[in-house]
Coordinates of C-alpha atoms in Angstrom, one line a residue:
M91 CA 45.0 -59.8 -13.0
K92 CA 45.8 -60.6 -9.4
G93 CA 49.4 -60.3 -8.1
I94 CA 52.5 -59.3 -9.9
L95 CA 52.8 -60.6 -13.4
Q96 CA 56.0 -61.5 -15.3
T97 CA 55.8 -59.1 -18.3
E98 CA 57.3 -60.6 -21.4
V99 CA 58.5 -58.4 -24.3
L100 CA 58.6 -60.0 -27.8
E101 CA 60.1 -58.3 -30.8
V102 CA 58.1 -58.5 -34.0
D103 CA 59.6 -58.1 -37.5
T104 CA 57.3 -55.6 -39.2
G105 CA 59.2 -56.0 -42.5
V106 CA 57.7 -59.4 -43.3
S107 CA 54.6 -60.0 -45.4
P108 CA 51.2 -59.9 -43.7
G109 CA 50.9 -63.7 -44.1
E110 CA 54.2 -64.3 -42.4
L111 CA 53.4 -61.9 -39.6
L112 CA 50.2 -63.8 -38.9
G113 CA 52.2 -66.9 -38.4
T114 CA 54.8 -65.5 -36.0
E115 CA 55.0 -66.9 -32.5
A116 CA 54.6 -63.3 -31.1
V117 CA 51.3 -62.7 -32.9
K118 CA 50.0 -66.2 -32.0
K119 CA 50.8 -65.7 -28.4
A120 CA 49.2 -62.2 -28.3
S121 CA 46.0 -63.5 -30.0
S122 CA 45.8 -66.4 -27.6
L123 CA 46.1 -64.2 -24.6
L124 CA 43.4 -61.9 -25.9
Q125 CA 41.1 -64.8 -26.5
R126 CA 41.6 -66.0 -22.9
G127 CA 40.7 -62.6 -21.6
E128 CA 44.2 -61.3 -20.8
L129 CA 45.8 -57.9 -21.7
V130 CA 48.3 -57.3 -24.4
A131 CA 50.2 -54.2 -25.4
F132 CA 50.9 -53.7 -29.1
P133 CA 52.0 -50.9 -31.5
T134 CA 49.6 -49.0 -33.7
E135 CA 50.4 -46.3 -36.2
T136 CA 49.5 -43.7 -33.5
V137 CA 50.8 -44.9 -30.1
Y138 CA 51.1 -48.3 -28.3
G139 CA 47.7 -49.6 -27.2
L140 CA 46.7 -51.8 -24.2
G141 CA 44.3 -54.3 -25.6
A142 CA 41.6 -56.6 -24.3
N143 CA 38.7 -58.5 -25.9
A144 CA 36.1 -55.7 -26.3
L145 CA 33.2 -58.1 -25.8
D146 CA 34.6 -59.5 -22.4
E147 CA 33.6 -57.2 -19.6
R148 CA 36.0 -58.7 -17.1
A149 CA 38.9 -58.3 -19.6
V150 CA 37.9 -54.7 -20.3
R151 CA 37.8 -53.9 -16.6
G152 CA 41.4 -55.2 -16.4
I153 CA 42.4 -52.3 -18.7
F154 CA 41.0 -49.7 -16.3
A155 CA 42.8 -51.5 -13.3
A156 CA 46.2 -51.7 -15.1
K157 CA 46.1 -48.1 -16.2
D158 CA 44.5 -46.6 -13.0
R159 CA 42.1 -45.1 -15.5
P160 CA 38.8 -43.5 -14.3
E161 CA 35.9 -45.6 -15.4
D162 CA 34.0 -42.5 -16.8
N163 CA 36.7 -42.2 -19.5
P164 CA 35.5 -44.3 -22.5
L165 CA 37.7 -46.6 -24.6
I166 CA 38.2 -47.0 -28.3
V167 CA 37.4 -50.4 -29.9
H168 CA 39.8 -51.5 -32.7
V169 CA 38.5 -53.7 -35.5
Y170 CA 40.0 -55.7 -38.4
S171 CA 37.3 -55.0 -41.0
R172 CA 34.7 -52.4 -41.8
E173 CA 32.0 -55.0 -41.5
E174 CA 32.6 -55.0 -37.7
L175 CA 30.8 -51.7 -37.5
N176 CA 27.6 -53.5 -38.2
R177 CA 28.2 -55.8 -35.1
L178 CA 29.3 -53.0 -32.7
T179 CA 26.8 -50.3 -33.6
R180 CA 23.1 -50.0 -33.6
G181 CA 21.1 -49.1 -36.7
T182 CA 22.2 -48.5 -40.2
V183 CA 25.8 -47.2 -40.6
P184 CA 25.3 -43.7 -42.1
S185 CA 26.6 -43.1 -45.7
A186 CA 28.9 -40.3 -44.4
V187 CA 30.6 -42.8 -42.1
R188 CA 31.0 -45.2 -45.0
Q189 CA 32.6 -42.4 -47.0
L190 CA 35.0 -41.6 -44.3
T191 CA 36.0 -45.2 -43.5
A192 CA 36.4 -45.9 -47.2
R193 CA 38.9 -43.0 -47.3
F194 CA 40.7 -43.2 -44.0
W195 CA 40.5 -46.9 -42.8
P196 CA 42.7 -48.5 -42.0
G197 CA 44.2 -45.4 -40.3
P198 CA 44.1 -42.9 -37.4
L199 CA 40.3 -42.0 -37.5
T200 CA 37.9 -43.1 -34.8
V201 CA 34.1 -42.7 -35.4
I202 CA 31.5 -42.6 -32.7
L203 CA 28.1 -44.2 -33.4
P204 CA 25.2 -45.6 -31.3
R205 CA 26.4 -48.8 -29.7
S206 CA 24.8 -52.3 -30.0
D207 CA 23.8 -54.4 -27.0
E208 CA 26.8 -56.6 -27.6
V209 CA 29.2 -53.9 -26.5
P210 CA 29.7 -53.9 -22.7
G211 CA 28.7 -50.6 -21.1
V212 CA 32.0 -50.3 -19.3
I213 CA 33.8 -49.6 -22.6
C214 CA 31.6 -46.6 -23.2
A215 CA 31.5 -45.2 -19.6
G216 CA 27.8 -46.1 -19.6
L217 CA 27.0 -44.0 -22.6
D218 CA 24.8 -45.2 -25.5
T219 CA 27.6 -44.7 -28.0
V220 CA 30.8 -46.6 -29.0
A221 CA 34.1 -45.3 -30.5
V222 CA 35.5 -47.6 -33.2
R223 CA 38.6 -47.5 -35.5
M224 CA 40.6 -49.7 -37.8
P225 CA 44.4 -49.4 -37.2
S226 CA 46.8 -49.6 -40.1
H227 CA 49.9 -50.8 -38.2
P228 CA 50.8 -54.3 -39.5
V229 CA 51.2 -55.8 -36.0
A230 CA 47.9 -54.4 -34.8
R231 CA 46.2 -55.7 -37.9
A232 CA 47.8 -59.1 -37.5
I233 CA 46.6 -59.5 -33.9
L234 CA 43.1 -58.3 -34.7
T235 CA 42.9 -60.7 -37.7
R236 CA 44.3 -63.7 -36.0
S237 CA 42.3 -63.3 -32.8
G238 CA 39.1 -62.6 -34.7
L239 CA 38.1 -60.1 -31.9
P240 CA 37.3 -56.5 -31.7
V241 CA 39.9 -55.2 -29.2
A242 CA 39.4 -52.3 -26.8
A243 CA 42.7 -50.5 -26.6
P244 CA 43.5 -47.1 -25.0
S245 CA 47.1 -46.0 -24.9
A246 CA 49.4 -48.4 -23.0
N247 CA 50.5 -46.1 -20.2
K248 CA 49.5 -45.2 -16.7
S249 CA 46.6 -42.8 -16.9
G250 CA 47.6 -39.2 -17.4
L251 CA 51.2 -39.8 -18.4
P252 CA 52.6 -39.2 -21.9
S253 CA 51.4 -41.8 -24.4
P254 CA 53.9 -44.5 -25.2
T255 CA 55.4 -44.5 -28.7
R256 CA 58.1 -47.2 -28.0
A257 CA 57.8 -50.6 -26.3
E258 CA 60.3 -49.4 -23.6
H259 CA 57.8 -46.7 -22.6
V260 CA 55.1 -49.3 -22.1
L261 CA 57.4 -51.5 -20.0
A262 CA 58.3 -48.5 -17.8
D263 CA 54.6 -48.0 -17.0
M264 CA 53.1 -51.5 -17.2
E265 CA 55.8 -54.0 -16.1
G266 CA 54.2 -56.4 -13.6
S267 CA 50.7 -55.4 -14.6
I268 CA 50.3 -57.2 -18.0
P269 CA 51.7 -60.4 -19.4
L270 CA 52.9 -59.4 -22.8
I271 CA 54.2 -56.4 -24.8
L272 CA 54.8 -56.7 -28.5
D273 CA 57.7 -54.6 -29.7
G274 CA 57.1 -53.4 -33.2
G275 CA 59.4 -50.5 -33.1
E276 CA 58.6 -46.8 -32.8
C277 CA 55.1 -45.7 -33.7
P278 CA 55.2 -43.6 -37.0
I279 CA 52.6 -40.9 -36.2
G280 CA 53.2 -40.4 -32.5
V281 CA 49.8 -38.8 -31.5
E282 CA 46.5 -40.5 -31.1
S283 CA 43.7 -40.9 -33.6
T284 CA 41.2 -38.2 -34.5
V285 CA 37.8 -38.9 -32.8
L286 CA 34.8 -37.9 -34.8
D287 CA 31.3 -38.0 -33.3
M288 CA 28.9 -39.0 -36.0
T289 CA 25.7 -39.3 -33.9
S290 CA 24.5 -35.7 -34.7
E291 CA 23.5 -34.0 -37.9
I292 CA 26.8 -32.1 -37.9
P293 CA 29.9 -34.2 -37.2
K294 CA 31.9 -33.1 -34.2
I295 CA 35.6 -33.6 -33.7
L296 CA 36.0 -34.5 -30.0
R297 CA 39.8 -35.1 -30.2
P298 CA 42.1 -33.8 -33.0
G299 CA 44.6 -36.4 -34.2
G300 CA 46.2 -38.0 -37.1
I301 CA 43.5 -36.9 -39.6
S302 CA 43.0 -33.1 -39.8
A303 CA 39.7 -31.3 -40.0
S304 CA 40.5 -30.2 -43.5
R305 CA 41.0 -33.7 -44.7
L306 CA 37.7 -34.8 -43.1
R307 CA 35.9 -32.0 -44.8
E308 CA 37.5 -32.8 -48.1
A309 CA 36.3 -36.4 -47.8
L310 CA 32.7 -35.4 -46.8
G311 CA 32.4 -32.7 -49.5
R312 CA 33.6 -29.1 -49.8
D313 CA 30.6 -27.6 -48.1
A314 CA 30.4 -30.1 -45.2
E315 CA 30.2 -28.6 -41.7
I316 CA 32.3 -30.0 -39.0
E317 CA 32.2 -28.7 -35.4
R318 CA 35.0 -28.9 -32.7
C319 CA 34.2 -29.9 -29.1
Y320 CA 37.4 -30.8 -27.2
D321 CA 36.2 -30.5 -23.6
V322 CA 33.2 -31.9 -21.6
T323 CA 30.3 -29.5 -21.2
P324 CA 29.6 -28.1 -17.7
E325 CA 26.0 -29.5 -17.9
D326 CA 26.8 -33.2 -18.0
N327 CA 30.6 -33.4 -17.3
L328 CA 30.6 -36.7 -19.3
P329 CA 33.4 -37.3 -21.8
R330 CA 32.2 -38.9 -25.0
S331 CA 35.8 -39.5 -26.1
P332 CA 39.2 -40.1 -24.5
G333 CA 41.1 -37.0 -23.9
M334 CA 38.2 -34.7 -23.1
K335 CA 37.8 -34.5 -19.3
Y336 CA 41.1 -35.3 -17.5
R337 CA 44.6 -34.0 -17.6
H338 CA 46.4 -36.2 -20.1
Y339 CA 49.8 -36.7 -21.7
A340 CA 51.6 -35.0 -18.9
P341 CA 55.2 -35.6 -17.8
S342 CA 56.1 -35.7 -14.1
A343 CA 57.9 -32.4 -14.6
R344 CA 56.1 -29.2 -14.5
L345 CA 55.1 -28.3 -18.1
E346 CA 54.8 -24.7 -19.2
L347 CA 53.4 -24.0 -22.6
L348 CA 54.8 -20.7 -24.0
E349 CA 52.5 -18.9 -26.4
E350 CA 52.9 -15.7 -28.5
G351 CA 56.6 -15.2 -27.9
S352 CA 59.4 -14.4 -30.3
P353 CA 62.6 -16.5 -30.1
E354 CA 64.2 -13.8 -28.0
E355 CA 61.3 -13.5 -25.6
I356 CA 61.2 -17.3 -25.2
W357 CA 64.9 -17.5 -24.4
K358 CA 64.7 -14.5 -22.1
Y359 CA 61.8 -16.2 -20.2
A360 CA 63.6 -19.5 -20.1
G361 CA 66.7 -17.9 -18.7
R362 CA 64.9 -16.6 -15.7
Q363 CA 63.7 -20.1 -14.7
R364 CA 65.5 -22.5 -12.3
A365 CA 68.3 -24.7 -13.3
H366 CA 67.8 -28.3 -14.5
S367 CA 65.0 -27.3 -16.8
A368 CA 64.5 -27.9 -20.5
L369 CA 63.1 -25.9 -23.4
L370 CA 61.4 -27.6 -26.4
V371 CA 61.4 -25.4 -29.4
S372 CA 60.9 -25.6 -33.2
K373 CA 63.9 -25.8 -35.5
A374 CA 63.6 -22.2 -36.6
T375 CA 63.4 -20.9 -33.0
G376 CA 66.3 -23.1 -32.0
Q377 CA 68.5 -21.8 -34.7
S378 CA 67.6 -18.2 -33.9
I379 CA 68.5 -18.8 -30.2
A380 CA 71.7 -20.5 -31.1
E381 CA 72.8 -17.5 -33.3
S382 CA 72.1 -14.9 -30.5
E383 CA 74.9 -13.3 -28.6
D384 CA 73.0 -13.7 -25.4
V385 CA 72.8 -17.4 -25.2
A386 CA 76.2 -18.7 -24.2
V387 CA 74.5 -21.3 -22.1
Y388 CA 72.8 -22.8 -25.2
S389 CA 76.2 -24.0 -26.6
D390 CA 78.1 -24.5 -23.4
P391 CA 77.9 -28.2 -22.4
E392 CA 80.8 -27.7 -20.0
R393 CA 78.5 -26.2 -17.4
G394 CA 76.8 -29.6 -17.0
A395 CA 73.3 -30.9 -17.4
D396 CA 72.3 -29.9 -13.9
Q397 CA 73.5 -26.4 -14.2
H398 CA 71.9 -25.0 -17.3
I399 CA 68.7 -25.0 -19.4
K400 CA 68.7 -27.7 -22.0
P401 CA 67.3 -26.5 -25.3
V402 CA 65.8 -29.3 -27.5
I403 CA 64.7 -28.9 -31.1
I404 CA 61.5 -30.9 -31.4
G405 CA 61.2 -30.6 -35.2
S406 CA 60.4 -28.2 -38.0
E407 CA 57.0 -26.5 -38.4
E408 CA 57.4 -27.2 -42.0
N409 CA 57.1 -30.9 -41.1
M410 CA 54.5 -31.3 -38.4
Q411 CA 54.7 -35.1 -38.6
E412 CA 58.3 -34.8 -37.3
I413 CA 57.1 -32.8 -34.2
A414 CA 54.2 -35.2 -33.6
H415 CA 56.5 -38.2 -33.9
N416 CA 58.9 -36.7 -31.3
L417 CA 56.5 -35.1 -28.8
F418 CA 55.8 -37.9 -26.3
T419 CA 59.2 -39.5 -26.7
Y420 CA 60.9 -36.2 -25.8
L421 CA 58.6 -35.5 -22.8
R422 CA 59.4 -39.0 -21.5
S423 CA 63.2 -38.7 -22.0
L424 CA 63.4 -35.3 -20.3
D425 CA 61.4 -36.8 -17.3
D426 CA 63.9 -39.7 -17.3
E427 CA 66.8 -37.1 -17.1
G428 CA 65.1 -35.7 -14.0
R429 CA 64.2 -32.3 -15.5
K430 CA 61.9 -30.5 -13.1
L431 CA 60.6 -28.0 -15.5
I432 CA 59.8 -28.4 -19.3
M433 CA 59.0 -25.3 -21.2
V434 CA 57.5 -25.9 -24.7
E435 CA 57.1 -23.4 -27.5
A436 CA 53.6 -23.2 -28.9
I437 CA 53.4 -24.1 -32.6
N438 CA 51.2 -23.3 -35.6
E439 CA 47.8 -25.0 -35.2
E440 CA 47.3 -25.8 -38.9
G441 CA 46.8 -29.5 -39.9
L442 CA 48.5 -31.9 -37.5
G443 CA 49.6 -28.9 -35.4
E444 CA 46.1 -28.7 -34.0
A445 CA 46.4 -32.2 -32.5
I446 CA 49.9 -31.4 -31.1
M447 CA 48.7 -28.2 -29.5
N448 CA 45.7 -30.1 -28.1
R449 CA 48.0 -32.5 -26.4
L450 CA 50.2 -29.8 -25.0
R451 CA 47.3 -27.8 -23.6
K452 CA 46.0 -31.0 -21.9
A453 CA 49.4 -31.7 -20.5
A454 CA 50.3 -28.2 -19.4
T455 CA 50.6 -27.2 -15.8
E456 CA 50.4 -23.6 -16.9
I457 CA 49.9 -21.8 -20.2
I458 CA 52.0 -18.6 -20.3
S459 CA 51.6 -15.8 -22.8
L460 CA 54.8 -14.0 -23.7
D461 CA 53.0 -11.3 -25.8
P462 CA 54.5 -8.0 -24.6
S463 CA 51.6 -5.8 -25.7
P464 CA 50.0 -3.7 -23.0
E465 CA 46.6 -5.5 -23.6
K466 CA 48.1 -8.7 -22.3

């Protein structure tokens, strides 16, 4: 990883059969690089990952160097089969984990279990646990299968920035730091996997993601208990999962998360802010603002992008998948436009909305309540 590398971007046709995908030159090259201890960026169903051979400590350290990632922030290991859990974890895999993986693997669920001696401590930030998942994206599965390796793969971005959902996002952050990016198109989910700690009697969600708490509970049984723990405890300050300790997912612009406000209050607040800002809102709020008599700026492109607030509809709350899919892409595109302030309307936290709000709170420079009640 010394010096400036020439970063190659290879497009991969995800429409071919799994067998044909395995034989493509792009997958062959990616697998070979991983086997040689190099880094490769590739798409998953959640976001693009920056992969290295999980059993090669030198290669894994290359991930931290390329991302400028703190070494106390653990990584997730991606596997091509459920049987790999037996290799990477210590002891018997609990029946509850087998239930969950039978239901949600391949897919956006990460489970945390005691780690085996074969897993380098650098992956787990020195902890005695390891986080494992089986991705469903055809390109990720092809690379894992052809290389025959478990692959450590955090998001393929500089640490703290919005996660990449397109190959162009990876190139913007990683050009010159890694040899290869596989372009498999836009990631369908757009937010990272759910991380579930299965080392205690009651499972704990450490990071909400593509699988909601209600779906997990349904898989485990109607009466199953699941706890939530999204931040490190003051006692140990050690993150057991990515996304717990540091500010993550943040654009370069100042990000203000607007909570408890009506469409009118949101637009009134936005109108008091400096020019060259942006406002991300739900479809319903955007339509309400557009129909108001007080928002000529909203529909007046003649004033120019640097003279007015840019309202952007991120999606409908009736389709949280749409909002999740757009979130990181929109944050990056507004950064690219040079917006200095991005205001984001808080959304309903049911289902996938919980993961979206988790990302926004982690990214926010400030959380602002627009509730006009005297108590606030």
